[in-house]
Amino acid sequence: MIAGERRWRAAQEIGLAQVPVIIRSASDMEVLELSLIENLQRADLNPIEEAQGYARLANEFAMRQEDIALKVGRSRAAVANAMRLLDLHPQVQVWLAQDLLSVGHAKVLLALKVPEEQLL
């Protein structure tokens, strides 16, 4: 199963005997791309996980920000802003992932061009 596992489990919980599915062949790369997109559409990712997912789509699948935005249902600006978070100092990324720092505060730190200055 490439996508829809949460829907399938929810259908099981409410006792549905049948769930409509689409069966198709996919290469290993297509499976990876589809599962990555499915995971990015989840609501429980922290901002760094989301940014890393977008970066992975860009790097491994040569997707432009516009393509990523269309695939995950976000605006191009939202994808671009998320990916910029990966320019933060690694420790700041940890704080952001642990919800010790807000995305708004992290974006302010991006204005500091020397990553070590973001720690002060």
mmCIF file with all atom_site columns, C-alpha atoms in Angstrom:
data_model
loop_
_atom_site.group_PDB
_atom_site.id
_atom_site.type_symbol
_atom_site.label_atom_id
_atom_site.label_alt_id
_atom_site.label_comp_id
_atom_site.label_asym_id
_atom_site.label_entity_id
_atom_site.label_seq_id
_atom_site.pdbx_PDB_ins_code
_atom_site.Cartn_x
_atom_site.Cartn_y
_atom_site.Cartn_z
_atom_site.occupancy
_atom_site.B_iso_or_equiv
_atom_site.pdbx_formal_charge
_atom_site.auth_seq_id
_atom_site.auth_comp_id
_atom_site.auth_asym_id
_atom_site.auth_atom_id
_atom_site.pdbx_PDB_model_num
ATOM 1   C CA . MET A 1 1   ? 0.000   0.000  0.000   1.00 0.00 ? 1   MET A CA 1
ATOM 2   C CA . ILE A 1 2   ? 1.551   3.268  -1.133  1.00 0.00 ? 2   ILE A CA 1
ATOM 3   C CA . ALA A 1 3   ? -1.037  5.764  0.069   1.00 0.00 ? 3   ALA A CA 1
ATOM 4   C CA . GLY A 1 4   ? -4.223  5.733  2.084   1.00 0.00 ? 4   GLY A CA 1
ATOM 5   C CA . GLU A 1 5   ? -3.202  3.608  5.041   1.00 0.00 ? 5   GLU A CA 1
ATOM 6   C CA . ARG A 1 6   ? -4.785  6.025  7.523   1.00 0.00 ? 6   ARG A CA 1
ATOM 7   C CA . ARG A 1 7   ? -8.048  6.000  5.549   1.00 0.00 ? 7   ARG A CA 1
ATOM 8   C CA . TRP A 1 8   ? -7.951  2.195  5.399   1.00 0.00 ? 8   TRP A CA 1
ATOM 9   C CA . ARG A 1 9   ? -7.412  1.927  9.169   1.00 0.00 ? 9   ARG A CA 1
ATOM 10  C CA . ALA A 1 10  ? -10.222 4.413  9.814   1.00 0.00 ? 10  ALA A CA 1
ATOM 11  C CA . ALA A 1 11  ? -12.543 2.366  7.580   1.00 0.00 ? 11  ALA A CA 1
ATOM 12  C CA . GLN A 1 12  ? -11.627 -0.759 9.561   1.00 0.00 ? 12  GLN A CA 1
ATOM 13  C CA . GLU A 1 13  ? -12.355 0.985  12.855  1.00 0.00 ? 13  GLU A CA 1
ATOM 14  C CA . ILE A 1 14  ? -15.890 1.872  11.790  1.00 0.00 ? 14  ILE A CA 1
ATOM 15  C CA . GLY A 1 15  ? -16.503 -1.581 10.378  1.00 0.00 ? 15  GLY A CA 1
ATOM 16  C CA . LEU A 1 16  ? -16.534 -0.924 6.635   1.00 0.00 ? 16  LEU A CA 1
ATOM 17  C CA . ALA A 1 17  ? -16.248 -4.217 4.776   1.00 0.00 ? 17  ALA A CA 1
ATOM 18  C CA . GLN A 1 18  ? -15.133 -2.616 1.512   1.00 0.00 ? 18  GLN A CA 1
ATOM 19  C CA . VAL A 1 19  ? -13.061 0.424  0.671   1.00 0.00 ? 19  VAL A CA 1
ATOM 20  C CA . PRO A 1 20  ? -12.607 1.706  -2.896  1.00 0.00 ? 20  PRO A CA 1
ATOM 21  C CA . VAL A 1 21  ? -9.002  1.432  -4.049  1.00 0.00 ? 21  VAL A CA 1
ATOM 22  C CA . ILE A 1 22  ? -6.916  2.098  -7.127  1.00 0.00 ? 22  ILE A CA 1
ATOM 23  C CA . ILE A 1 23  ? -4.456  -0.621 -8.033  1.00 0.00 ? 23  ILE A CA 1
ATOM 24  C CA . ARG A 1 24  ? -1.576  0.291  -10.302 1.00 0.00 ? 24  ARG A CA 1
ATOM 25  C CA . SER A 1 25  ? 2.010   -0.600 -10.979 1.00 0.00 ? 25  SER A CA 1
ATOM 26  C CA . ALA A 1 26  ? 4.689   1.798  -9.823  1.00 0.00 ? 26  ALA A CA 1
ATOM 27  C CA . SER A 1 27  ? 8.465   1.872  -9.979  1.00 0.00 ? 27  SER A CA 1
ATOM 28  C CA . ASP A 1 28  ? 10.488  2.081  -6.783  1.00 0.00 ? 28  ASP A CA 1
ATOM 29  C CA . MET A 1 29  ? 11.051  5.795  -7.428  1.00 0.00 ? 29  MET A CA 1
ATOM 30  C CA . GLU A 1 30  ? 7.320   6.408  -7.962  1.00 0.00 ? 30  GLU A CA 1
ATOM 31  C CA . VAL A 1 31  ? 6.534   4.553  -4.735  1.00 0.00 ? 31  VAL A CA 1
ATOM 32  C CA . LEU A 1 32  ? 9.066   6.685  -2.865  1.00 0.00 ? 32  LEU A CA 1
ATOM 33  C CA . GLU A 1 33  ? 7.689   9.902  -4.361  1.00 0.00 ? 33  GLU A CA 1
ATOM 34  C CA . LEU A 1 34  ? 4.056   9.006  -3.635  1.00 0.00 ? 34  LEU A CA 1
ATOM 35  C CA . SER A 1 35  ? 4.748   7.918  -0.065  1.00 0.00 ? 35  SER A CA 1
ATOM 36  C CA . LEU A 1 36  ? 6.787   11.065 0.595   1.00 0.00 ? 36  LEU A CA 1
ATOM 37  C CA . ILE A 1 37  ? 3.963   13.263 -0.722  1.00 0.00 ? 37  ILE A CA 1
ATOM 38  C CA . GLU A 1 38  ? 1.424   11.316 1.364   1.00 0.00 ? 38  GLU A CA 1
ATOM 39  C CA . ASN A 1 39  ? 3.537   11.876 4.496   1.00 0.00 ? 39  ASN A CA 1
ATOM 40  C CA . LEU A 1 40  ? 3.920   15.590 3.756   1.00 0.00 ? 40  LEU A CA 1
ATOM 41  C CA . GLN A 1 41  ? 0.147   15.979 3.702   1.00 0.00 ? 41  GLN A CA 1
ATOM 42  C CA . ARG A 1 42  ? -0.094  14.793 7.318   1.00 0.00 ? 42  ARG A CA 1
ATOM 43  C CA . ALA A 1 43  ? -0.806  17.452 9.900   1.00 0.00 ? 43  ALA A CA 1
ATOM 44  C CA . ASP A 1 44  ? 1.555   16.156 12.597  1.00 0.00 ? 44  ASP A CA 1
ATOM 45  C CA . LEU A 1 45  ? 4.910   16.969 11.010  1.00 0.00 ? 45  LEU A CA 1
ATOM 46  C CA . ASN A 1 46  ? 7.103   19.539 12.705  1.00 0.00 ? 46  ASN A CA 1
ATOM 47  C CA . PRO A 1 47  ? 8.357   22.417 10.519  1.00 0.00 ? 47  PRO A CA 1
ATOM 48  C CA . ILE A 1 48  ? 11.791  20.860 10.001  1.00 0.00 ? 48  ILE A CA 1
ATOM 49  C CA . GLU A 1 49  ? 10.375  17.474 8.947   1.00 0.00 ? 49  GLU A CA 1
ATOM 50  C CA . GLU A 1 50  ? 8.135   19.281 6.489   1.00 0.00 ? 50  GLU A CA 1
ATOM 51  C CA . ALA A 1 51  ? 11.058  21.311 5.105   1.00 0.00 ? 51  ALA A CA 1
ATOM 52  C CA . GLN A 1 52  ? 13.218  18.197 4.807   1.00 0.00 ? 52  GLN A CA 1
ATOM 53  C CA . GLY A 1 53  ? 10.451  16.436 2.897   1.00 0.00 ? 53  GLY A CA 1
ATOM 54  C CA . TYR A 1 54  ? 10.156  19.319 0.437   1.00 0.00 ? 54  TYR A CA 1
ATOM 55  C CA . ALA A 1 55  ? 13.938  19.396 0.026   1.00 0.00 ? 55  ALA A CA 1
ATOM 56  C CA . ARG A 1 56  ? 13.959  15.677 -0.634  1.00 0.00 ? 56  ARG A CA 1
ATOM 57  C CA . LEU A 1 57  ? 11.346  16.054 -3.376  1.00 0.00 ? 57  LEU A CA 1
ATOM 58  C CA . ALA A 1 58  ? 13.399  18.882 -4.881  1.00 0.00 ? 58  ALA A CA 1
ATOM 59  C CA . ASN A 1 59  ? 16.712  17.027 -4.721  1.00 0.00 ? 59  ASN A CA 1
ATOM 60  C CA . GLU A 1 60  ? 15.761  13.415 -5.416  1.00 0.00 ? 60  GLU A CA 1
ATOM 61  C CA . PHE A 1 61  ? 13.008  14.054 -7.950  1.00 0.00 ? 61  PHE A CA 1
ATOM 62  C CA . ALA A 1 62  ? 14.218  17.339 -9.478  1.00 0.00 ? 62  ALA A CA 1
ATOM 63  C CA . MET A 1 63  ? 10.932  19.003 -8.567  1.00 0.00 ? 63  MET A CA 1
ATOM 64  C CA . ARG A 1 64  ? 10.592  22.758 -8.593  1.00 0.00 ? 64  ARG A CA 1
ATOM 65  C CA . GLN A 1 65  ? 8.877   24.501 -5.693  1.00 0.00 ? 65  GLN A CA 1
ATOM 66  C CA . GLU A 1 66  ? 5.835   25.046 -7.912  1.00 0.00 ? 66  GLU A CA 1
ATOM 67  C CA . ASP A 1 67  ? 5.628   21.301 -8.625  1.00 0.00 ? 67  ASP A CA 1
ATOM 68  C CA . ILE A 1 68  ? 5.964   20.435 -4.949  1.00 0.00 ? 68  ILE A CA 1
ATOM 69  C CA . ALA A 1 69  ? 3.278   22.949 -4.022  1.00 0.00 ? 69  ALA A CA 1
ATOM 70  C CA . LEU A 1 70  ? 0.853   21.428 -6.529  1.00 0.00 ? 70  LEU A CA 1
ATOM 71  C CA . LYS A 1 71  ? 1.556   17.874 -5.324  1.00 0.00 ? 71  LYS A CA 1
ATOM 72  C CA . VAL A 1 72  ? 1.075   18.628 -1.619  1.00 0.00 ? 72  VAL A CA 1
ATOM 73  C CA . GLY A 1 73  ? -1.675  21.230 -1.908  1.00 0.00 ? 73  GLY A CA 1
ATOM 74  C CA . ARG A 1 74  ? 0.274   24.198 -0.558  1.00 0.00 ? 74  ARG A CA 1
ATOM 75  C CA . SER A 1 75  ? 1.243   27.515 -2.099  1.00 0.00 ? 75  SER A CA 1
ATOM 76  C CA . ARG A 1 76  ? 4.669   27.935 -3.692  1.00 0.00 ? 76  ARG A CA 1
ATOM 77  C CA . ALA A 1 77  ? 5.447   30.603 -1.085  1.00 0.00 ? 77  ALA A CA 1
ATOM 78  C CA . ALA A 1 78  ? 4.612   28.202 1.759   1.00 0.00 ? 78  ALA A CA 1
ATOM 79  C CA . VAL A 1 79  ? 6.944   25.580 0.289   1.00 0.00 ? 79  VAL A CA 1
ATOM 80  C CA . ALA A 1 80  ? 9.717   28.153 -0.257  1.00 0.00 ? 80  ALA A CA 1
ATOM 81  C CA . ASN A 1 81  ? 9.379   29.538 3.273   1.00 0.00 ? 81  ASN A CA 1
ATOM 82  C CA . ALA A 1 82  ? 9.445   26.045 4.761   1.00 0.00 ? 82  ALA A CA 1
ATOM 83  C CA . MET A 1 83  ? 12.561  25.108 2.799   1.00 0.00 ? 83  MET A CA 1
ATOM 84  C CA . ARG A 1 84  ? 14.349  28.271 3.953   1.00 0.00 ? 84  ARG A CA 1
ATOM 85  C CA . LEU A 1 85  ? 14.200  26.887 7.501   1.00 0.00 ? 85  LEU A CA 1
ATOM 86  C CA . LEU A 1 86  ? 16.895  24.412 6.452   1.00 0.00 ? 86  LEU A CA 1
ATOM 87  C CA . ASP A 1 87  ? 19.289  27.391 6.153   1.00 0.00 ? 87  ASP A CA 1
ATOM 88  C CA . LEU A 1 88  ? 19.113  27.828 9.922   1.00 0.00 ? 88  LEU A CA 1
ATOM 89  C CA . HIS A 1 89  ? 21.941  26.719 12.194  1.00 0.00 ? 89  HIS A CA 1
ATOM 90  C CA . PRO A 1 90  ? 21.492  22.994 12.999  1.00 0.00 ? 90  PRO A CA 1
ATOM 91  C CA . GLN A 1 91  ? 20.870  23.729 16.696  1.00 0.00 ? 91  GLN A CA 1
ATOM 92  C CA . VAL A 1 92  ? 18.149  26.239 15.807  1.00 0.00 ? 92  VAL A CA 1
ATOM 93  C CA . GLN A 1 93  ? 16.571  23.543 13.621  1.00 0.00 ? 93  GLN A CA 1
ATOM 94  C CA . VAL A 1 94  ? 16.559  21.211 16.638  1.00 0.00 ? 94  VAL A CA 1
ATOM 95  C CA . TRP A 1 95  ? 14.838  23.852 18.769  1.00 0.00 ? 95  TRP A CA 1
ATOM 96  C CA . LEU A 1 96  ? 12.272  24.403 16.036  1.00 0.00 ? 96  LEU A CA 1
ATOM 97  C CA . ALA A 1 97  ? 11.644  20.662 15.656  1.00 0.00 ? 97  ALA A CA 1
ATOM 98  C CA . GLN A 1 98  ? 11.214  20.341 19.435  1.00 0.00 ? 98  GLN A CA 1
ATOM 99  C CA . ASP A 1 99  ? 8.756   23.264 19.462  1.00 0.00 ? 99  ASP A CA 1
ATOM 100 C CA . LEU A 1 100 ? 11.117  25.295 21.654  1.00 0.00 ? 100 LEU A CA 1
ATOM 101 C CA . LEU A 1 101 ? 11.129  28.056 19.029  1.00 0.00 ? 101 LEU A CA 1
ATOM 102 C CA . SER A 1 102 ? 8.283   29.304 16.849  1.00 0.00 ? 102 SER A CA 1
ATOM 103 C CA . VAL A 1 103 ? 8.464   29.397 13.063  1.00 0.00 ? 103 VAL A CA 1
ATOM 104 C CA . GLY A 1 104 ? 8.007   33.166 13.250  1.00 0.00 ? 104 GLY A CA 1
ATOM 105 C CA . HIS A 1 105 ? 11.035  33.581 15.499  1.00 0.00 ? 105 HIS A CA 1
ATOM 106 C CA . ALA A 1 106 ? 13.044  31.190 13.342  1.00 0.00 ? 106 ALA A CA 1
ATOM 107 C CA . LYS A 1 107 ? 12.275  33.237 10.223  1.00 0.00 ? 107 LYS A CA 1
ATOM 108 C CA . VAL A 1 108 ? 13.631  36.349 11.955  1.00 0.00 ? 108 VAL A CA 1
ATOM 109 C CA . LEU A 1 109 ? 16.881  34.480 12.623  1.00 0.00 ? 109 LEU A CA 1
ATOM 110 C CA . LEU A 1 110 ? 17.245  33.759 8.899   1.00 0.00 ? 110 LEU A CA 1
ATOM 111 C CA . ALA A 1 111 ? 18.139  37.427 8.428   1.00 0.00 ? 111 ALA A CA 1
ATOM 112 C CA . LEU A 1 112 ? 21.419  36.726 10.248  1.00 0.00 ? 112 LEU A CA 1
ATOM 113 C CA . LYS A 1 113 ? 23.757  35.539 7.510   1.00 0.00 ? 113 LYS A CA 1
ATOM 114 C CA . VAL A 1 114 ? 26.327  33.945 9.830   1.00 0.00 ? 114 VAL A CA 1
ATOM 115 C CA . PRO A 1 115 ? 24.600  30.853 11.250  1.00 0.00 ? 115 PRO A CA 1
ATOM 116 C CA . GLU A 1 116 ? 26.519  31.038 14.548  1.00 0.00 ? 116 GLU A CA 1
ATOM 117 C CA . GLU A 1 117 ? 24.953  34.461 15.197  1.00 0.00 ? 117 GLU A CA 1
ATOM 118 C CA . GLN A 1 118 ? 21.561  32.726 15.307  1.00 0.00 ? 118 GLN A CA 1
ATOM 119 C CA . LEU A 1 119 ? 22.607  31.092 18.592  1.00 0.00 ? 119 LEU A CA 1
ATOM 120 C CA . LEU A 1 120 ? 23.236  34.309 20.527  1.00 0.00 ? 120 LEU A CA 1
#
